[in-house]
CSV table of C-alpha atoms and ligand atoms in Angstrom, one decimal:
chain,number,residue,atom,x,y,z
A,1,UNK,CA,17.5,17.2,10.7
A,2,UNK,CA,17.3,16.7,6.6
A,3,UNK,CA,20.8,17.3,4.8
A,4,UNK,CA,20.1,20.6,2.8
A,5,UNK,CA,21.2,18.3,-0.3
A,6,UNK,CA,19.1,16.4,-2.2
A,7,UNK,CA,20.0,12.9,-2.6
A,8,UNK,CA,21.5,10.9,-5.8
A,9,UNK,CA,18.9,10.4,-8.2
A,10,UNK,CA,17.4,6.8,-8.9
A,11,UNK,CA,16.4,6.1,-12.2
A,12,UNK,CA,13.3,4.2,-13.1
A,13,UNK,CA,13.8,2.8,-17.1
A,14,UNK,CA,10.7,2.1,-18.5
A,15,UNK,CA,8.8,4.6,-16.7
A,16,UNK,CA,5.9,6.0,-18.8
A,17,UNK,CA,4.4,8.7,-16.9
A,18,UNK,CA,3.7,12.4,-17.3
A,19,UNK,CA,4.5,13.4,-13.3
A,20,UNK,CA,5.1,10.5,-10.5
A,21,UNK,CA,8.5,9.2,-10.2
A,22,UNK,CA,9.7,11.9,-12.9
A,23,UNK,CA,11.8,13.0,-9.8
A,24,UNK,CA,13.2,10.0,-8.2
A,25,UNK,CA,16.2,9.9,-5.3
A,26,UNK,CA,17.5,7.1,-3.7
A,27,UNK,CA,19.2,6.9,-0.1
A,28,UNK,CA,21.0,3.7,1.1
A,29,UNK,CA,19.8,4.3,4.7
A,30,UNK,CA,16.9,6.3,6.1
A,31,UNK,CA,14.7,6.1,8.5
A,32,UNK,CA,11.8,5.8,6.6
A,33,UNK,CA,10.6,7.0,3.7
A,34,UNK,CA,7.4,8.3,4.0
A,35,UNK,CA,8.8,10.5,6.6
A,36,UNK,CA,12.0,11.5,4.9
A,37,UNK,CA,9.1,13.0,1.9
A,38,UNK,CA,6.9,14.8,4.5
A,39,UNK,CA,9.3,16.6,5.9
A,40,UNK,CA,11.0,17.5,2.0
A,41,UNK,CA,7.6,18.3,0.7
A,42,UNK,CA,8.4,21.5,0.4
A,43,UNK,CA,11.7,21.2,-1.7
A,44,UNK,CA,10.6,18.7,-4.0
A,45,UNK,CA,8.1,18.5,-7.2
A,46,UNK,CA,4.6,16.6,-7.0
A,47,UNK,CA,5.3,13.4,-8.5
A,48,UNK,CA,8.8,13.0,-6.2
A,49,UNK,CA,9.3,9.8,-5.6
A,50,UNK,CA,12.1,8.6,-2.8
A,51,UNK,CA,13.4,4.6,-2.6
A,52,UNK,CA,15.5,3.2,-0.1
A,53,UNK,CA,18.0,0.3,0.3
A,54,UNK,CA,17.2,0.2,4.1
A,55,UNK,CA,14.8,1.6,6.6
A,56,UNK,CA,15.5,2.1,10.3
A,57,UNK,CA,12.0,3.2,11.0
A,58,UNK,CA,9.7,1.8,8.8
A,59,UNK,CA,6.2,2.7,9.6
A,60,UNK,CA,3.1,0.2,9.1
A,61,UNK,CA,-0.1,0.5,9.1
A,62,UNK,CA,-2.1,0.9,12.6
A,63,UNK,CA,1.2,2.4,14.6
A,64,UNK,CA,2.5,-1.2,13.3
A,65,UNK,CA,6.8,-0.9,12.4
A,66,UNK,CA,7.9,-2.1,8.8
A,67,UNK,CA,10.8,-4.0,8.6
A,68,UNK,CA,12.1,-5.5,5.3
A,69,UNK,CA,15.3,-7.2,6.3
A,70,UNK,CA,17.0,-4.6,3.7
A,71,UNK,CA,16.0,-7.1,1.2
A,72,UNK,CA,12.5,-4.8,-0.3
A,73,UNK,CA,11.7,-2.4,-2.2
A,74,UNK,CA,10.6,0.5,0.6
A,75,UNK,CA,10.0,3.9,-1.6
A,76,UNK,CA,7.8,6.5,-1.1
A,77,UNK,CA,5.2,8.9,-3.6
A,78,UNK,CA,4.7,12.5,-2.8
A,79,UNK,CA,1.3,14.1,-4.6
A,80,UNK,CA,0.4,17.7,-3.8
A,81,UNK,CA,-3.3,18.7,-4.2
A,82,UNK,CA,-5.7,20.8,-3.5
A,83,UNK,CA,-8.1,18.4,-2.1
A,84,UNK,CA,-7.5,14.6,-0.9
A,85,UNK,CA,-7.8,11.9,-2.7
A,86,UNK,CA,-10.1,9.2,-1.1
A,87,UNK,CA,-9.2,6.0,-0.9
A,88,UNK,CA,-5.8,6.2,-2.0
A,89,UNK,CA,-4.2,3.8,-0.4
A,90,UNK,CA,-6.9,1.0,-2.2
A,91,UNK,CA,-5.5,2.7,-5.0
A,92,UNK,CA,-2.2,2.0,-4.3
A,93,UNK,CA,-3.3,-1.6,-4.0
A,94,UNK,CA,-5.0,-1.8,-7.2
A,95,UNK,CA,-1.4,-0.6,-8.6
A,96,UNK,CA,0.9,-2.6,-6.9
A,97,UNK,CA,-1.2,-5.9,-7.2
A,98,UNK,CA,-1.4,-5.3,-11.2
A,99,UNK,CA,2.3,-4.6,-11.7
A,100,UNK,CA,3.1,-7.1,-10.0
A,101,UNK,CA,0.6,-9.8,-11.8
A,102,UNK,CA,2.1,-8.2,-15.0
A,103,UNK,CA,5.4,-8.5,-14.1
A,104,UNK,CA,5.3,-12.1,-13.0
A,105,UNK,CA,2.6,-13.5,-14.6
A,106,UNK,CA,1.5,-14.9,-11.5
A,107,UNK,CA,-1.8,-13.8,-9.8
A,108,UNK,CA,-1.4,-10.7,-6.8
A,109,UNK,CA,-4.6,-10.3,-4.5
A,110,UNK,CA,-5.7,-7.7,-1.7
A,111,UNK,CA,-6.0,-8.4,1.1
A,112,UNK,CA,-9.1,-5.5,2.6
A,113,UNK,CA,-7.5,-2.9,2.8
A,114,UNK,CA,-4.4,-2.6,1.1
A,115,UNK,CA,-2.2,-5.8,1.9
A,116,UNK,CA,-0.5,-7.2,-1.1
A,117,UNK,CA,-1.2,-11.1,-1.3
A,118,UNK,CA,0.2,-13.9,-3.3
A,119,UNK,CA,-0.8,-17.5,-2.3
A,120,UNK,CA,-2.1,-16.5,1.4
A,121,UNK,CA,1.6,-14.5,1.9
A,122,UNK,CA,1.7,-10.9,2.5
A,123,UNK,CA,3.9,-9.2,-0.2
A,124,UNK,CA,3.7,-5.5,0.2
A,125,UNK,CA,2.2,-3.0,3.0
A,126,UNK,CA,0.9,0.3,2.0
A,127,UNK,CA,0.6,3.0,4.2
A,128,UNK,CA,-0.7,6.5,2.8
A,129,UNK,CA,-0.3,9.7,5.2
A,130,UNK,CA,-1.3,13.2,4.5
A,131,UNK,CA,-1.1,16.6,6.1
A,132,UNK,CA,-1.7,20.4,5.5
A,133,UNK,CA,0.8,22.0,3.5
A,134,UNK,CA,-0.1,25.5,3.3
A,135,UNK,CA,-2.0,27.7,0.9
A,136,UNK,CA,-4.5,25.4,0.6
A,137,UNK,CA,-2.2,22.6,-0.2
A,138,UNK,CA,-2.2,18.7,1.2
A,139,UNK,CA,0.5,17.1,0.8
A,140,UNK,CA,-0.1,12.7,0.6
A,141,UNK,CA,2.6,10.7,0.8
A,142,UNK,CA,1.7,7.0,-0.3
A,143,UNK,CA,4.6,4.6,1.4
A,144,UNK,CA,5.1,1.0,-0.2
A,145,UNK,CA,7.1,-1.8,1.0
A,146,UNK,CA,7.5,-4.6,-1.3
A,147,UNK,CA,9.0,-8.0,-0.5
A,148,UNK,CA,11.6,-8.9,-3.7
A,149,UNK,CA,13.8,-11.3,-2.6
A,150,UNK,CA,13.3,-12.5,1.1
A,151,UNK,CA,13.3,-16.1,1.7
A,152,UNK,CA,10.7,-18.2,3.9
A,153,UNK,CA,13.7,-18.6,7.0
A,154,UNK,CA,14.3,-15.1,6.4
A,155,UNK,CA,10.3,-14.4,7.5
A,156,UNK,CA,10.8,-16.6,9.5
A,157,UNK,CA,13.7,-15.3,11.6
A,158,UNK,CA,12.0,-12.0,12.1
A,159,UNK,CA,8.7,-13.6,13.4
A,160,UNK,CA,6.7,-12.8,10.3
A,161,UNK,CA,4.6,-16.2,9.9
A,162,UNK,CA,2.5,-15.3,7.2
A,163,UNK,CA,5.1,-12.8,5.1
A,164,UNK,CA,6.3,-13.5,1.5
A,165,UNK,CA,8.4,-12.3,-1.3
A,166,UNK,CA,7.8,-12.0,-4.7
A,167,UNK,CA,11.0,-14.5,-5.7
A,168,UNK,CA,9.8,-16.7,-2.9
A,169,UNK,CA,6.9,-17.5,-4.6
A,170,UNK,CA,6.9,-16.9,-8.0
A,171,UNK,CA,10.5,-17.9,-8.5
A,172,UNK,CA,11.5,-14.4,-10.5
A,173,UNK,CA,13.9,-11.8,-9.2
A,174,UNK,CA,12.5,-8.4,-10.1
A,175,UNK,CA,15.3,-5.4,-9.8
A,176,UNK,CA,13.5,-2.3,-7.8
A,177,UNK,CA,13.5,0.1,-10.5
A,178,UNK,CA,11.7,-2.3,-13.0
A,179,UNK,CA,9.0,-3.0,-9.8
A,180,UNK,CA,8.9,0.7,-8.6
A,181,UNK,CA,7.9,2.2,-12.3
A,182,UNK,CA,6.0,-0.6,-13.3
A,183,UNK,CA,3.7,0.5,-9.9
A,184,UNK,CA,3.9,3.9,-10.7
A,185,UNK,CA,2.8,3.4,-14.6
A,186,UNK,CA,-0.8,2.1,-12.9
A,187,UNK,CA,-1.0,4.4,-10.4
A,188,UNK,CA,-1.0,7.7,-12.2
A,189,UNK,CA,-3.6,7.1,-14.6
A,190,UNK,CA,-5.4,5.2,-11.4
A,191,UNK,CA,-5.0,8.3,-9.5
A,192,UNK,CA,-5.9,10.6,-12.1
A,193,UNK,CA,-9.3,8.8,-12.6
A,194,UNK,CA,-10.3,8.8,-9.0
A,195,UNK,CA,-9.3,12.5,-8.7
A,196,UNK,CA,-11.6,13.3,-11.6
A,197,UNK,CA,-14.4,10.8,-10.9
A,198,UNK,CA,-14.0,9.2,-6.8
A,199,UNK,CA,-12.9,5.8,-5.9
A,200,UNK,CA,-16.6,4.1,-7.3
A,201,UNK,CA,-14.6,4.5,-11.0
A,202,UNK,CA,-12.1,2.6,-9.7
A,203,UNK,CA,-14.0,0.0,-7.4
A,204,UNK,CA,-14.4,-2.7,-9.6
A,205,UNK,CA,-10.7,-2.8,-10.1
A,206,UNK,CA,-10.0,-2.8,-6.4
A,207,UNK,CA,-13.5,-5.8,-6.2
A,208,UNK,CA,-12.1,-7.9,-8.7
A,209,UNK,CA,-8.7,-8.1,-6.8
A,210,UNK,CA,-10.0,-8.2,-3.4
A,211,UNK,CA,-9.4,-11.7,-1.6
A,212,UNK,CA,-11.3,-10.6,1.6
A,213,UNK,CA,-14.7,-10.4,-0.8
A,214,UNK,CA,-16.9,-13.0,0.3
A,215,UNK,CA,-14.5,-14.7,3.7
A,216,UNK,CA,-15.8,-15.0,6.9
A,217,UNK,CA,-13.8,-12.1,8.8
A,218,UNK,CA,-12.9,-11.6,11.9
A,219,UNK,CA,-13.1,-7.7,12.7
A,220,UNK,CA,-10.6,-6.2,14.8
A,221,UNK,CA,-11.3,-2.7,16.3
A,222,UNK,CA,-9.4,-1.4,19.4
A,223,UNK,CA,-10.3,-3.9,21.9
A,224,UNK,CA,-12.5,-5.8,20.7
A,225,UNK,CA,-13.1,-8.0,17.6
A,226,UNK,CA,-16.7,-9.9,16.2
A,227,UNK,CA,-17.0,-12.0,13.2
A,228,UNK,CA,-19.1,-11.0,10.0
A,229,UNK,CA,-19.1,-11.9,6.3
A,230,UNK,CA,-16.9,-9.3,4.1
A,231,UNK,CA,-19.9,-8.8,1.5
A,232,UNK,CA,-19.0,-6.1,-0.5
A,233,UNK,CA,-17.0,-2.6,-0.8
A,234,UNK,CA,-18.5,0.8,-0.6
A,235,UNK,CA,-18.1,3.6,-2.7
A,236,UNK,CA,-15.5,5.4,-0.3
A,237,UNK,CA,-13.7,1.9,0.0
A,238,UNK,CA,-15.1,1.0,3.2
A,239,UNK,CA,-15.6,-3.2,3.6
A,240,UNK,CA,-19.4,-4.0,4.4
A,241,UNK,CA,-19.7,-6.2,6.4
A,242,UNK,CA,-22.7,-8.9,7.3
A,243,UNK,CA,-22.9,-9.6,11.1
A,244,UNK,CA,-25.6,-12.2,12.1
A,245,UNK,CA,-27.9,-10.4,14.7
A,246,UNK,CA,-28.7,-11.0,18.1
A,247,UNK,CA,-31.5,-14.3,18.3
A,248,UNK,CA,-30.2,-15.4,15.2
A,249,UNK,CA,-33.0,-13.0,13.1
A,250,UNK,CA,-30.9,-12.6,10.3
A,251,UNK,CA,-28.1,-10.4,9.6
A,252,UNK,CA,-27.1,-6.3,9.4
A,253,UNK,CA,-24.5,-5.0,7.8
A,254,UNK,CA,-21.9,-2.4,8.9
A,255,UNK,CA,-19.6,-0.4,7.4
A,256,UNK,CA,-16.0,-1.1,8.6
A,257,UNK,CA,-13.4,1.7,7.7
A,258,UNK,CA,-10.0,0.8,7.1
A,259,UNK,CA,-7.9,3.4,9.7
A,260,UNK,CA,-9.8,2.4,12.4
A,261,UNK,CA,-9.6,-1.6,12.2
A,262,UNK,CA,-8.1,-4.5,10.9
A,263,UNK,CA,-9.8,-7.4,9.4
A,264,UNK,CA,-8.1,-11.3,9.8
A,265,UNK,CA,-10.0,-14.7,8.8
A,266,UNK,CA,-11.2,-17.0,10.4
A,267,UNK,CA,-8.8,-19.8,9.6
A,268,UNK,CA,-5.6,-17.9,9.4
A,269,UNK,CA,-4.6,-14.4,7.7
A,270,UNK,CA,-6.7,-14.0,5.1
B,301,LIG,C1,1.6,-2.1,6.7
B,301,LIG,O1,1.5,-3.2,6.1
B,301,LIG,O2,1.3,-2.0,7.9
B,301,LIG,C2,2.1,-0.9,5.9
B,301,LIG,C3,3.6,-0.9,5.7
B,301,LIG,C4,4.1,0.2,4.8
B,301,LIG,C5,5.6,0.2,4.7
B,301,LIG,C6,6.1,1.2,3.7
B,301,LIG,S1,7.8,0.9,3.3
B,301,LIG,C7,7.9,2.4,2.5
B,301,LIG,C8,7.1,3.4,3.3
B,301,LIG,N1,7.9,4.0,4.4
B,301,LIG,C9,7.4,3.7,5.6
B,301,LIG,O3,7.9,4.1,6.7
B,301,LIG,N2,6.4,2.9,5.5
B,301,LIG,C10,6.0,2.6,4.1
């Protein structure tokens, strides 16, 4: 059960948008924030935006846990529409991997679908969930974790081989407001454009970033996995994928969506 009072509010300096993150709270402990925003939906303004120091129950992708050794930036985005936004979470990608580039000056990737990269380390995991919210309302809430200030035996200690943080490799400490609005600044206008015009207005962005383009993949899909060439990236956000066919005739490709599988390469993580 939710305390009926809201928390303290976090402010995000230099914020330049119109809606997200104009209502921002902070808790030092929850279980996660993703889930603390669905269930608050109600009370709080489209736009809300809620950061944590620490998760309990960080969720990941896939039924995957998130755990950021209370040394992330886990927040949370509510957006209340009348119909879903496709592909958000590649939108979310596009956003974080810019603000961060812009921030550092160093050079963030994406990993298909939405796994932040910088030099072959995993920076930030996105994970977008939506439901029904009554009167023909559904309610997404886009949940990003991003690594600030971890160290390598810090990734290491929690069994996380190929995870990074932005201080670990670009050598600057960025505080959580400045990394939180500096997402948010891309990912209103972002998110405006794909409302009006789909995710294809927003594609190239997402192409240009994308560090799975053109890798031999392994494709990962309940029980079973098969190895392809990531080729290019539909209009819905989808990966195509080029599979060799059977007797070596060849090759088809096949559209790989991103809830239902994960994609790994060949020789390691990307
Ligand atoms: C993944 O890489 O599998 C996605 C991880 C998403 C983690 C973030 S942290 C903030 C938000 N709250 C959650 O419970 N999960 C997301």
């Amino acid at each position: 059960m939710r305390s009926a009072t809201l928390p303290e509010p976090f402010p995000l300096p230099g914020l330049r948008t119109r809606r997200f993150g104009r209502f921002s709270c902070f808790l030092p402990q929850v279980d996660s924030t993703n889930l603390f925003l669905k269930e608050m939906a109600e009370r709080l303004p489209s736009g809300a935006v809620c950061v944590a120091g620490v998760q309990t129950a960080g969720r990941g992708r896939l039924g995957r846990t998130w755990t950021g050794q209370g040394k992330d930036l886990p927040f949370s985005l509510l957006i209340r529409a009348r119909a879903p936004l496709p592909a958000l979470s590649l939108c979310c990608g596009v956003a974080v991997a810019e603000a961060l580039s812009e921030l550092t000056g160093a050079d963030f990737g994406i990993k298909w679908p939405n796994d932040i990269i910088c030099e072959d380390k995993k920076i930030c995991g996105i994970l977008c969930e939506s439901r029904a919210a009554g009167e023909g309302e559904i309610c997404m809430v886009c949940g990003m974790g991003i690594n600030l200030t971890q160290t390598a035996a810090d990734f290491a200690r929690a069994g996380l081989p190929h995870g990074g943080s932005v201080e670990m490799l670009t050598g600057q400490r960025i505080g959580p407001a400045a990394a939180a609005a500096a997402v948010l600044n891309r990912l209103e206008p972002l998110c405006d454009r794909m409302a009006a015009q789909g995710f294809g207005s927003v594609k190239a962005r997402f192409a240009a970033r994308c560090v799975t383009l053109g890798r031999q993949v392994s494709v990962i899909e309940e029980d079973r996995s098969s190895c392809g060439r990531a080729v290019d990236i539909a209009d819905d956000g989808a990966l195509l994928v080029a599979f060799p066919n059977p007797g070596g005739r060849g090759e088809s490709i096949r559209t790989v969506l991103a809830g239902e599988a994960s994609v790994r390469g060949l020789m390691g993580y990307i």
